[in-house]
Amino acid sequence: GDSVTQMEGPVTLSEEAFLTINCTYTATGYPSLFWYVQYPGEGLQLLLKATKADDKGSNKGFEATYRKETTSFHLEKGSVQVSDSAVYFCALKDADYKLSFGAGTTVTVRA
Amino acid sequence: EAGVAQSPRYKIIEKRQSVAFWCNPISGHATLYWYQQILGQGPKLLIQFQNNGVVDDSQLPKDRFSAERLKGVDSTLKIQPAKLEDSAVYLCASSLGLGGGSTDTQYFGPGTRLTVL
């Protein structure tokens, strides 16, 4: 079945560092791709999404581009802040519109 | 706009006991989802409702888990009897339910953390 594999954590960075979290997917069709974020003590929130190849999703300084040729949807941010400390989940929505999540990557940003 | 509400936030029970979780979705959202998130893993869909009908319960362990959504609004997820491996966070989510398409965004509640001893 369709699945998502994302970079294992935890990831620890200093403020203003560059963040990349790798995500690759396996799908038979053309899924929509998502990044969700879970801040401490809160529920999952949609961070950004892309629905077709070459689309770029962006929000709060984060970006991810849907790359069909490499089946990837890597998350990037040029300058992280302490407030970006959270767990990040890559996910896809398959032809049956079901969401499948990766295992999550814990990011800690130090001041 | 109020988000998805869940209660309780935490629950500790002994194995073989029963437990129930409650979810109130965002007003007007037709679709409601229950996910199980085991520590170190991503959420896994247990059951999906469209209004008060079940759309998908293929991943629900029906020998011990049950869920209902009476009147198409609130929902309850029950485990009876609980096993050690049921320890997880149970997430409820809701969406407008626009045919379940790619643009139908799911909004998640804060979850209920269940510990089975």
mmCIF file of N, CA, C and O in Angstrom, chain A residues 11-106:
data_model
loop_
_atom_site.group_PDB
_atom_site.id
_atom_site.type_symbol
_atom_site.label_atom_id
_atom_site.label_comp_id
_atom_site.label_asym_id
_atom_site.label_seq_id
_atom_site.Cartn_x
_atom_site.Cartn_y
_atom_site.Cartn_z
ATOM 1 N N VAL A 11 16.315 15.713 15.886
ATOM 2 C CA VAL A 11 17.183 16.699 15.288
ATOM 3 C C VAL A 11 17.314 17.876 16.258
ATOM 4 O O VAL A 11 16.307 18.391 16.736
ATOM 5 N N THR A 12 18.528 18.268 16.546
ATOM 6 C CA THR A 12 18.784 19.408 17.439
ATOM 7 C C THR A 12 19.572 20.454 16.685
ATOM 8 O O THR A 12 20.595 20.138 16.067
ATOM 9 N N LEU A 13 19.063 21.680 16.717
ATOM 10 C CA LEU A 13 19.678 22.767 15.958
ATOM 11 C C LEU A 13 19.824 23.990 16.850
ATOM 12 O O LEU A 13 19.087 24.141 17.835
ATOM 13 N N SER A 14 20.680 24.900 16.423
ATOM 14 C CA SER A 14 20.754 26.209 17.058
ATOM 15 C C SER A 14 19.838 27.174 16.318
ATOM 16 O O SER A 14 19.532 26.982 15.134
ATOM 17 N N GLU A 15 19.393 28.205 17.030
ATOM 18 C CA GLU A 15 18.546 29.232 16.408
ATOM 19 C C GLU A 15 19.245 29.795 15.171
ATOM 20 O O GLU A 15 20.465 29.939 15.142
ATOM 21 N N GLU A 16 18.446 30.085 14.145
ATOM 22 C CA GLU A 16 18.896 30.644 12.870
ATOM 23 C C GLU A 16 19.580 29.617 11.972
ATOM 24 O O GLU A 16 20.018 29.970 10.873
ATOM 25 N N ALA A 17 19.649 28.371 12.389
ATOM 26 C CA ALA A 17 20.218 27.334 11.520
ATOM 27 C C ALA A 17 19.217 26.948 10.448
ATOM 28 O O ALA A 17 18.018 27.242 10.529
ATOM 29 N N PHE A 18 19.715 26.238 9.417
ATOM 30 C CA PHE A 18 18.885 25.751 8.320
ATOM 31 C C PHE A 18 18.377 24.357 8.676
ATOM 32 O O PHE A 18 19.130 23.510 9.136
ATOM 33 N N LEU A 19 17.082 24.157 8.436
ATOM 34 C CA LEU A 19 16.466 22.870 8.758
ATOM 35 C C LEU A 19 16.008 22.166 7.487
ATOM 36 O O LEU A 19 15.361 22.779 6.621
ATOM 37 N N THR A 20 16.347 20.892 7.376
ATOM 38 C CA THR A 20 15.797 20.027 6.335
ATOM 39 C C THR A 20 15.329 18.731 6.980
ATOM 40 O O THR A 20 16.076 18.138 7.768
ATOM 41 N N ILE A 21 14.126 18.318 6.670
ATOM 42 C CA ILE A 21 13.621 17.008 7.088
ATOM 43 C C ILE A 21 13.215 16.271 5.809
ATOM 44 O O ILE A 21 12.353 16.726 5.064
ATOM 45 N N ASN A 22 13.888 15.141 5.580
ATOM 46 C CA ASN A 22 13.626 14.387 4.354
ATOM 47 C C ASN A 22 12.369 13.533 4.466
ATOM 48 O O ASN A 22 12.092 12.950 5.513
ATOM 49 N N CYS A 23 11.636 13.474 3.361
ATOM 50 C CA CYS A 23 10.434 12.647 3.289
ATOM 51 C C CYS A 23 10.347 12.060 1.886
ATOM 52 O O CYS A 23 10.436 12.797 0.887
ATOM 53 N N THR A 24 10.195 10.757 1.793
ATOM 54 C CA THR A 24 9.951 10.102 0.508
ATOM 55 C C THR A 24 8.681 9.275 0.614
ATOM 56 O O THR A 24 8.278 8.881 1.713
ATOM 57 N N TYR A 25 8.052 9.034 -0.512
ATOM 58 C CA TYR A 25 6.793 8.312 -0.479
ATOM 59 C C TYR A 25 6.769 7.197 -1.510
ATOM 60 O O TYR A 25 7.530 7.195 -2.482
ATOM 61 N N THR A 26 5.890 6.240 -1.272
ATOM 62 C CA THR A 26 5.598 5.162 -2.212
ATOM 63 C C THR A 26 4.106 5.180 -2.455
ATOM 64 O O THR A 26 3.318 5.118 -1.500
ATOM 65 N N ALA A 27 3.714 5.328 -3.710
ATOM 66 C CA ALA A 27 2.290 5.387 -4.033
ATOM 67 C C ALA A 27 2.066 4.867 -5.441
ATOM 68 O O ALA A 27 2.905 5.052 -6.324
ATOM 69 N N THR A 28 0.924 4.246 -5.648
ATOM 70 C CA THR A 28 0.610 3.721 -6.975
ATOM 71 C C THR A 28 0.062 4.811 -7.884
ATOM 72 O O THR A 28 0.216 4.749 -9.081
ATOM 73 N N GLY A 29 -0.565 5.809 -7.323
ATOM 74 C CA GLY A 29 -1.159 6.872 -8.123
ATOM 75 C C GLY A 29 -0.441 8.183 -7.915
ATOM 76 O O GLY A 29 0.786 8.228 -7.809
ATOM 77 N N TYR A 30 -1.230 9.246 -7.819
ATOM 78 C CA TYR A 30 -0.681 10.592 -7.649
ATOM 79 C C TYR A 30 -1.273 11.196 -6.377
ATOM 80 O O TYR A 30 -2.279 11.903 -6.426
ATOM 81 N N PRO A 31 -0.633 10.913 -5.254
ATOM 82 C CA PRO A 31 -1.211 11.353 -3.983
ATOM 83 C C PRO A 31 -1.030 12.849 -3.759
ATOM 84 O O PRO A 31 -0.230 13.502 -4.414
ATOM 85 N N SER A 32 -1.788 13.396 -2.823
ATOM 86 C CA SER A 32 -1.513 14.714 -2.279
ATOM 87 C C SER A 32 -0.563 14.524 -1.107
ATOM 88 O O SER A 32 -0.628 13.509 -0.400
ATOM 89 N N LEU A 33 0.304 15.503 -0.888
ATOM 90 C CA LEU A 33 1.327 15.388 0.146
ATOM 91 C C LEU A 33 1.192 16.520 1.162
ATOM 92 O O LEU A 33 0.829 17.643 0.800
ATOM 93 N N PHE A 34 1.490 16.203 2.406
ATOM 94 C CA PHE A 34 1.263 17.136 3.508
ATOM 95 C C PHE A 34 2.433 17.093 4.486
ATOM 96 O O PHE A 34 3.099 16.071 4.640
ATOM 97 N N TRP A 35 2.615 18.213 5.166
ATOM 98 C CA TRP A 35 3.417 18.247 6.386
ATOM 99 C C TRP A 35 2.514 18.748 7.505
ATOM 100 O O TRP A 35 1.860 19.792 7.378
ATOM 101 N N TYR A 36 2.473 17.953 8.582
ATOM 102 C CA TYR A 36 1.762 18.344 9.798
ATOM 103 C C TYR A 36 2.795 18.605 10.893
ATOM 104 O O TYR A 36 3.873 18.007 10.911
ATOM 105 N N VAL A 37 2.447 19.488 11.842
ATOM 106 C CA VAL A 37 3.328 19.796 12.964
ATOM 107 C C VAL A 37 2.545 19.605 14.265
ATOM 108 O O VAL A 37 1.339 19.887 14.331
ATOM 109 N N GLN A 38 3.231 19.084 15.264
ATOM 110 C CA GLN A 38 2.624 18.866 16.584
ATOM 111 C C GLN A 38 3.491 19.556 17.622
ATOM 112 O O GLN A 38 4.574 19.068 17.956
ATOM 113 N N TYR A 39 3.019 20.694 18.116
ATOM 114 C CA TYR A 39 3.739 21.411 19.162
ATOM 115 C C TYR A 39 3.470 20.725 20.513
ATOM 116 O O TYR A 39 2.441 20.072 20.675
ATOM 117 N N PRO A 40 4.360 20.881 21.467
ATOM 118 C CA PRO A 40 4.185 20.213 22.764
ATOM 119 C C PRO A 40 2.818 20.487 23.377
ATOM 120 O O PRO A 40 2.401 21.634 23.501
ATOM 121 N N GLY A 41 2.111 19.425 23.731
ATOM 122 C CA GLY A 41 0.819 19.549 24.397
ATOM 123 C C GLY A 41 -0.336 19.910 23.489
ATOM 124 O O GLY A 41 -1.459 20.134 23.984
ATOM 125 N N GLU A 42 -0.099 19.976 22.189
ATOM 126 C CA GLU A 42 -1.165 20.373 21.268
ATOM 127 C C GLU A 42 -1.449 19.269 20.252
ATOM 128 O O GLU A 42 -0.716 18.293 20.132
ATOM 129 N N GLY A 43 -2.547 19.439 19.519
ATOM 130 C CA GLY A 43 -2.889 18.486 18.469
ATOM 131 C C GLY A 43 -2.114 18.753 17.197
ATOM 132 O O GLY A 43 -1.430 19.759 17.060
ATOM 133 N N LEU A 44 -2.232 17.831 16.245
ATOM 134 C CA LEU A 44 -1.600 17.990 14.945
ATOM 135 C C LEU A 44 -2.214 19.176 14.202
ATOM 136 O O LEU A 44 -3.422 19.361 14.197
ATOM 137 N N GLN A 45 -1.346 19.947 13.555
ATOM 138 C CA GLN A 45 -1.827 21.073 12.741
ATOM 139 C C GLN A 45 -1.255 20.923 11.340
ATOM 140 O O GLN A 45 -0.080 20.572 11.192
ATOM 141 N N LEU A 46 -2.058 21.229 10.345
ATOM 142 C CA LEU A 46 -1.555 21.223 8.982
ATOM 143 C C LEU A 46 -0.581 22.385 8.811
ATOM 144 O O LEU A 46 -0.910 23.539 9.090
ATOM 145 N N LEU A 47 0.626 22.069 8.343
ATOM 146 C CA LEU A 47 1.646 23.094 8.132
ATOM 147 C C LEU A 47 1.614 23.570 6.677
ATOM 148 O O LEU A 47 1.580 24.760 6.397
ATOM 149 N N LEU A 48 1.651 22.612 5.746
ATOM 150 C CA LEU A 48 1.576 22.951 4.326
ATOM 151 C C LEU A 48 1.211 21.712 3.535
ATOM 152 O O LEU A 48 1.270 20.597 4.046
ATOM 153 N N LYS A 49 0.824 21.941 2.272
ATOM 154 C CA LYS A 49 0.445 20.811 1.432
ATOM 155 C C LYS A 49 0.733 21.113 -0.029
ATOM 156 O O LYS A 49 0.913 22.278 -0.422
ATOM 157 N N ALA A 50 0.762 20.041 -0.830
ATOM 158 C CA ALA A 50 0.919 20.151 -2.277
ATOM 159 C C ALA A 50 0.103 19.042 -2.914
ATOM 160 O O ALA A 50 0.139 17.897 -2.449
ATOM 161 N N THR A 51 -0.642 19.372 -3.930
ATOM 162 C CA THR A 51 -1.582 18.401 -4.483
ATOM 163 C C THR A 51 -1.146 17.802 -5.811
ATOM 164 O O THR A 51 -1.745 16.824 -6.270
ATOM 165 N N LYS A 52 -0.112 18.376 -6.455
ATOM 166 C CA LYS A 52 0.349 17.781 -7.704
ATOM 167 C C LYS A 52 1.839 18.048 -7.883
ATOM 168 O O LYS A 52 2.430 18.897 -7.200
ATOM 169 N N ALA A 53 2.433 17.320 -8.799
ATOM 170 C CA ALA A 53 3.877 17.395 -9.044
ATOM 171 C C ALA A 53 4.314 18.824 -9.328
ATOM 172 O O ALA A 53 3.618 19.579 -10.021
ATOM 173 N N ASP A 54 5.460 19.190 -8.755
ATOM 174 C CA ASP A 54 6.113 20.499 -8.890
ATOM 175 C C ASP A 54 5.434 21.605 -8.088
ATOM 176 O O ASP A 54 5.927 22.734 -8.065
ATOM 177 N N ASP A 55 4.308 21.282 -7.436
ATOM 178 C CA ASP A 55 3.694 22.262 -6.538
ATOM 179 C C ASP A 55 4.631 22.524 -5.372
ATOM 180 O O ASP A 55 5.284 21.608 -4.877
ATOM 181 N N LYS A 56 4.660 23.767 -4.897
ATOM 182 C CA LYS A 56 5.416 24.092 -3.691
ATOM 183 C C LYS A 56 4.432 24.559 -2.631
ATOM 184 O O LYS A 56 3.676 25.502 -2.856
ATOM 185 N N GLY A 57 4.452 23.897 -1.481
ATOM 186 C CA GLY A 57 3.660 24.353 -0.351
ATOM 187 C C GLY A 57 4.539 25.211 0.544
ATOM 188 O O GLY A 57 5.726 24.949 0.693
ATOM 189 N N SER A 58 3.957 26.247 1.145
ATOM 190 C CA SER A 58 4.744 27.099 2.033
ATOM 191 C C SER A 58 3.856 27.684 3.119
ATOM 192 O O SER A 58 2.662 27.938 2.907
ATOM 193 N N ASN A 59 4.442 27.880 4.299
ATOM 194 C CA ASN A 59 3.718 28.449 5.440
ATOM 195 C C ASN A 59 4.713 28.686 6.561
ATOM 196 O O ASN A 59 5.586 27.851 6.830
ATOM 197 N N LYS A 60 4.614 29.821 7.223
ATOM 198 C CA LYS A 60 5.437 30.159 8.397
ATOM 199 C C LYS A 60 6.924 30.042 8.098
ATOM 200 O O LYS A 60 7.716 29.710 8.992
ATOM 201 N N GLY A 61 7.343 30.292 6.886
ATOM 202 C CA GLY A 61 8.755 30.221 6.528
ATOM 203 C C GLY A 61 9.209 28.835 6.112
ATOM 204 O O GLY A 61 10.343 28.652 5.672
ATOM 205 N N PHE A 62 8.335 27.840 6.229
ATOM 206 C CA PHE A 62 8.635 26.474 5.795
ATOM 207 C C PHE A 62 8.212 26.296 4.341
ATOM 208 O O PHE A 62 7.232 26.885 3.889
ATOM 209 N N GLU A 63 8.964 25.459 3.624
ATOM 210 C CA GLU A 63 8.634 25.149 2.232
ATOM 211 C C GLU A 63 8.865 23.672 1.961
ATOM 212 O O GLU A 63 9.722 23.046 2.602
ATOM 213 N N ALA A 64 8.081 23.129 1.027
ATOM 214 C CA ALA A 64 8.318 21.767 0.544
ATOM 215 C C ALA A 64 7.811 21.690 -0.885
ATOM 216 O O ALA A 64 6.752 22.233 -1.198
ATOM 217 N N THR A 65 8.586 21.019 -1.756
ATOM 218 C CA THR A 65 8.220 20.896 -3.166
ATOM 219 C C THR A 65 7.940 19.443 -3.494
ATOM 220 O O THR A 65 8.729 18.552 -3.154
ATOM 221 N N TYR A 66 6.828 19.203 -4.157
ATOM 222 C CA TYR A 66 6.391 17.869 -4.577
ATOM 223 C C TYR A 66 7.235 17.442 -5.775
ATOM 224 O O TYR A 66 7.087 17.973 -6.874
ATOM 225 N N ARG A 67 8.146 16.501 -5.564
ATOM 226 C CA ARG A 67 9.047 16.031 -6.621
ATOM 227 C C ARG A 67 8.647 14.618 -7.027
ATOM 228 O O ARG A 67 8.942 13.647 -6.330
ATOM 229 N N LYS A 68 7.984 14.522 -8.159
ATOM 230 C CA LYS A 68 7.506 13.213 -8.622
ATOM 231 C C LYS A 68 8.666 12.330 -9.060
ATOM 232 O O LYS A 68 8.656 11.114 -8.844
ATOM 233 N N GLU A 69 9.697 12.946 -9.662
ATOM 234 C CA GLU A 69 10.800 12.147 -10.209
ATOM 235 C C GLU A 69 11.617 11.469 -9.124
ATOM 236 O O GLU A 69 12.187 10.395 -9.342
ATOM 237 N N THR A 70 11.651 12.086 -7.938
ATOM 238 C CA THR A 70 12.389 11.483 -6.818
ATOM 239 C C THR A 70 11.437 11.002 -5.718
ATOM 240 O O THR A 70 11.897 10.556 -4.666
ATOM 241 N N THR A 71 10.154 11.062 -5.959
ATOM 242 C CA THR A 71 9.100 10.717 -4.976
ATOM 243 C C THR A 71 9.424 11.285 -3.610
ATOM 244 O O THR A 71 9.461 10.570 -2.593
ATOM 245 N N SER A 72 9.662 12.601 -3.571
ATOM 246 C CA SER A 72 10.064 13.233 -2.323
ATOM 247 C C SER A 72 9.253 14.488 -2.045
ATOM 248 O O SER A 72 8.645 15.080 -2.960
ATOM 249 N N PHE A 73 9.266 14.881 -0.776
ATOM 250 C CA PHE A 73 8.554 16.083 -0.327
ATOM 251 C C PHE A 73 9.298 16.593 0.905
ATOM 252 O O PHE A 73 8.779 16.616 2.006
ATOM 253 N N HIS A 74 10.539 17.014 0.714
ATOM 254 C CA HIS A 74 11.395 17.416 1.828
ATOM 255 C C HIS A 74 10.965 18.772 2.396
ATOM 256 O O HIS A 74 10.699 19.707 1.634
ATOM 257 N N LEU A 75 10.979 18.877 3.707
ATOM 258 C CA LEU A 75 10.608 20.122 4.386
ATOM 259 C C LEU A 75 11.858 20.934 4.677
ATOM 260 O O LEU A 75 12.851 20.390 5.158
ATOM 261 N N GLU A 76 11.811 22.254 4.411
ATOM 262 C CA GLU A 76 12.958 23.118 4.648
ATOM 263 C C GLU A 76 12.521 24.430 5.293
ATOM 264 O O GLU A 76 11.421 24.924 5.032
ATOM 265 N N LYS A 77 13.442 24.957 6.118
ATOM 266 C CA LYS A 77 13.262 26.309 6.643
ATOM 267 C C LYS A 77 14.642 26.930 6.764
ATOM 268 O O LYS A 77 15.551 26.302 7.307
ATOM 269 N N GLY A 78 14.755 28.144 6.291
ATOM 270 C CA GLY A 78 16.071 28.764 6.207
ATOM 271 C C GLY A 78 16.651 29.217 7.536
ATOM 272 O O GLY A 78 17.876 29.208 7.714
ATOM 273 N N SER A 79 15.823 29.601 8.494
ATOM 274 C CA SER A 79 16.324 30.130 9.754
ATOM 275 C C SER A 79 15.312 29.774 10.852
ATOM 276 O O SER A 79 14.276 30.428 10.981
ATOM 277 N N VAL A 80 15.629 28.740 11.622
ATOM 278 C CA VAL A 80 14.662 28.253 12.620
ATOM 279 C C VAL A 80 14.721 29.089 13.894
ATOM 280 O O VAL A 80 15.744 29.722 14.208
ATOM 281 N N GLN A 81 13.611 29.056 14.619
ATOM 282 C CA GLN A 81 13.490 29.732 15.904
ATOM 283 C C GLN A 81 13.168 28.699 16.972
ATOM 284 O O GLN A 81 12.725 27.583 16.668
ATOM 285 N N VAL A 82 13.348 29.098 18.216
ATOM 286 C CA VAL A 82 13.048 28.192 19.328
ATOM 287 C C VAL A 82 11.595 27.716 19.241
ATOM 288 O O VAL A 82 11.282 26.559 19.551
ATOM 289 N N SER A 83 10.717 28.599 18.784
ATOM 290 C CA SER A 83 9.293 28.270 18.687
ATOM 291 C C SER A 83 8.979 27.217 17.626
ATOM 292 O O SER A 83 7.835 26.728 17.549
ATOM 293 N N ASP A 84 9.960 26.856 16.801
ATOM 294 C CA ASP A 84 9.768 25.793 15.797
ATOM 295 C C ASP A 84 10.004 24.409 16.380
ATOM 296 O O ASP A 84 9.837 23.402 15.674
ATOM 297 N N SER A 85 10.386 24.338 17.633
ATOM 298 C CA SER A 85 10.579 23.041 18.286
ATOM 299 C C SER A 85 9.249 22.293 18.335
ATOM 300 O O SER A 85 8.261 22.793 18.888
ATOM 301 N N ALA A 86 9.221 21.117 17.739
ATOM 302 C CA ALA A 86 7.965 20.376 17.603
ATOM 303 C C ALA A 86 8.277 19.023 16.960
ATOM 304 O O ALA A 86 9.428 18.723 16.633
ATOM 305 N N VAL A 87 7.225 18.226 16.775
ATOM 306 C CA VAL A 87 7.342 16.988 16.003
ATOM 307 C C VAL A 87 6.694 17.231 14.646
ATOM 308 O O VAL A 87 5.564 17.740 14.575
ATOM 309 N N TYR A 88 7.401 16.882 13.587
ATOM 310 C CA TYR A 88 6.929 17.122 12.219
ATOM 311 C C TYR A 88 6.609 15.786 11.555
ATOM 312 O O TYR A 88 7.408 14.852 11.591
ATOM 313 N N PHE A 89 5.427 15.726 10.935
ATOM 314 C CA PHE A 89 4.956 14.499 10.286
ATOM 315 C C PHE A 89 4.724 14.758 8.807
ATOM 316 O O PHE A 89 4.002 15.692 8.436
ATOM 317 N N CYS A 90 5.302 13.918 7.982
ATOM 318 C CA CYS A 90 5.003 13.909 6.560
ATOM 319 C C CYS A 90 3.830 12.950 6.345
ATOM 320 O O CYS A 90 3.730 11.913 7.034
ATOM 321 N N ALA A 91 2.943 13.279 5.417
ATOM 322 C CA ALA A 91 1.779 12.426 5.195
ATOM 323 C C ALA A 91 1.356 12.494 3.733
ATOM 324 O O ALA A 91 1.653 13.465 3.032
ATOM 325 N N LEU A 92 0.677 11.460 3.289
ATOM 326 C CA LEU A 92 0.099 11.473 1.952
ATOM 327 C C LEU A 92 -1.368 11.084 2.021
ATOM 328 O O LEU A 92 -1.789 10.371 2.924
ATOM 329 N N LYS A 93 -2.113 11.569 1.049
ATOM 330 C CA LYS A 93 -3.525 11.195 0.925
ATOM 331 C C LYS A 93 -3.662 10.425 -0.376
ATOM 332 O O LYS A 93 -3.353 10.962 -1.449
ATOM 333 N N ASP A 94 -4.099 9.167 -0.248
ATOM 334 C CA ASP A 94 -4.123 8.284 -1.409
ATOM 335 C C ASP A 94 -5.423 8.446 -2.205
ATOM 336 O O ASP A 94 -6.232 9.333 -1.934
ATOM 337 N N ALA A 95 -5.595 7.563 -3.188
ATOM 338 C CA ALA A 95 -6.756 7.657 -4.079
ATOM 339 C C ALA A 95 -8.069 7.466 -3.331
ATOM 340 O O ALA A 95 -9.122 7.909 -3.792
ATOM 341 N N ASP A 96 -8.010 6.772 -2.181
ATOM 342 C CA ASP A 96 -9.203 6.599 -1.344
ATOM 343 C C ASP A 96 -9.349 7.737 -0.337
ATOM 344 O O ASP A 96 -10.182 7.663 0.563
ATOM 345 N N TYR A 97 -8.474 8.761 -0.469
ATOM 346 C CA TYR A 97 -8.508 9.953 0.388
ATOM 347 C C TYR A 97 -8.182 9.652 1.842
ATOM 348 O O TYR A 97 -8.573 10.408 2.730
ATOM 349 N N LYS A 98 -7.450 8.536 2.085
ATOM 350 C CA LYS A 98 -7.018 8.231 3.445
ATOM 351 C C LYS A 98 -5.633 8.821 3.674
ATOM 352 O O LYS A 98 -4.743 8.735 2.823
ATOM 353 N N LEU A 99 -5.430 9.395 4.866
ATOM 354 C CA LEU A 99 -4.138 9.952 5.230
ATOM 355 C C LEU A 99 -3.242 8.864 5.805
ATOM 356 O O LEU A 99 -3.658 8.143 6.709
ATOM 357 N N SER A 100 -2.013 8.770 5.287
ATOM 358 C CA SER A 100 -1.001 7.879 5.844
ATOM 359 C C SER A 100 0.168 8.736 6.300
ATOM 360 O O SER A 100 0.672 9.553 5.531
ATOM 361 N N PHE A 101 0.577 8.533 7.555
ATOM 362 C CA PHE A 101 1.608 9.370 8.156
ATOM 363 C C PHE A 101 2.943 8.649 8.242
ATOM 364 O O PHE A 101 3.004 7.429 8.425
ATOM 365 N N GLY A 102 4.021 9.441 8.206
ATOM 366 C CA GLY A 102 5.325 8.936 8.572
ATOM 367 C C GLY A 102 5.433 8.859 10.088
ATOM 368 O O GLY A 102 4.502 9.227 10.809
ATOM 369 N N ALA A 103 6.588 8.401 10.569
ATOM 370 C CA ALA A 103 6.762 8.167 12.010
ATOM 371 C C ALA A 103 7.001 9.446 12.802
ATOM 372 O O ALA A 103 6.938 9.432 14.029
ATOM 373 N N GLY A 104 7.262 10.548 12.118
ATOM 374 C CA GLY A 104 7.489 11.804 12.812
ATOM 375 C C GLY A 104 8.964 12.064 13.079
ATOM 376 O O GLY A 104 9.741 11.131 13.299
ATOM 377 N N THR A 105 9.349 13.333 13.062
ATOM 378 C CA THR A 105 10.720 13.759 13.354
ATOM 379 C C THR A 105 10.657 14.839 14.423
ATOM 380 O O THR A 105 10.001 15.864 14.223
ATOM 381 N N THR A 106 11.312 14.579 15.555
ATOM 382 C CA THR A 106 11.335 15.551 16.640
ATOM 383 C C THR A 106 12.450 16.555 16.399
ATOM 384 O O THR A 106 13.607 16.170 16.208
#
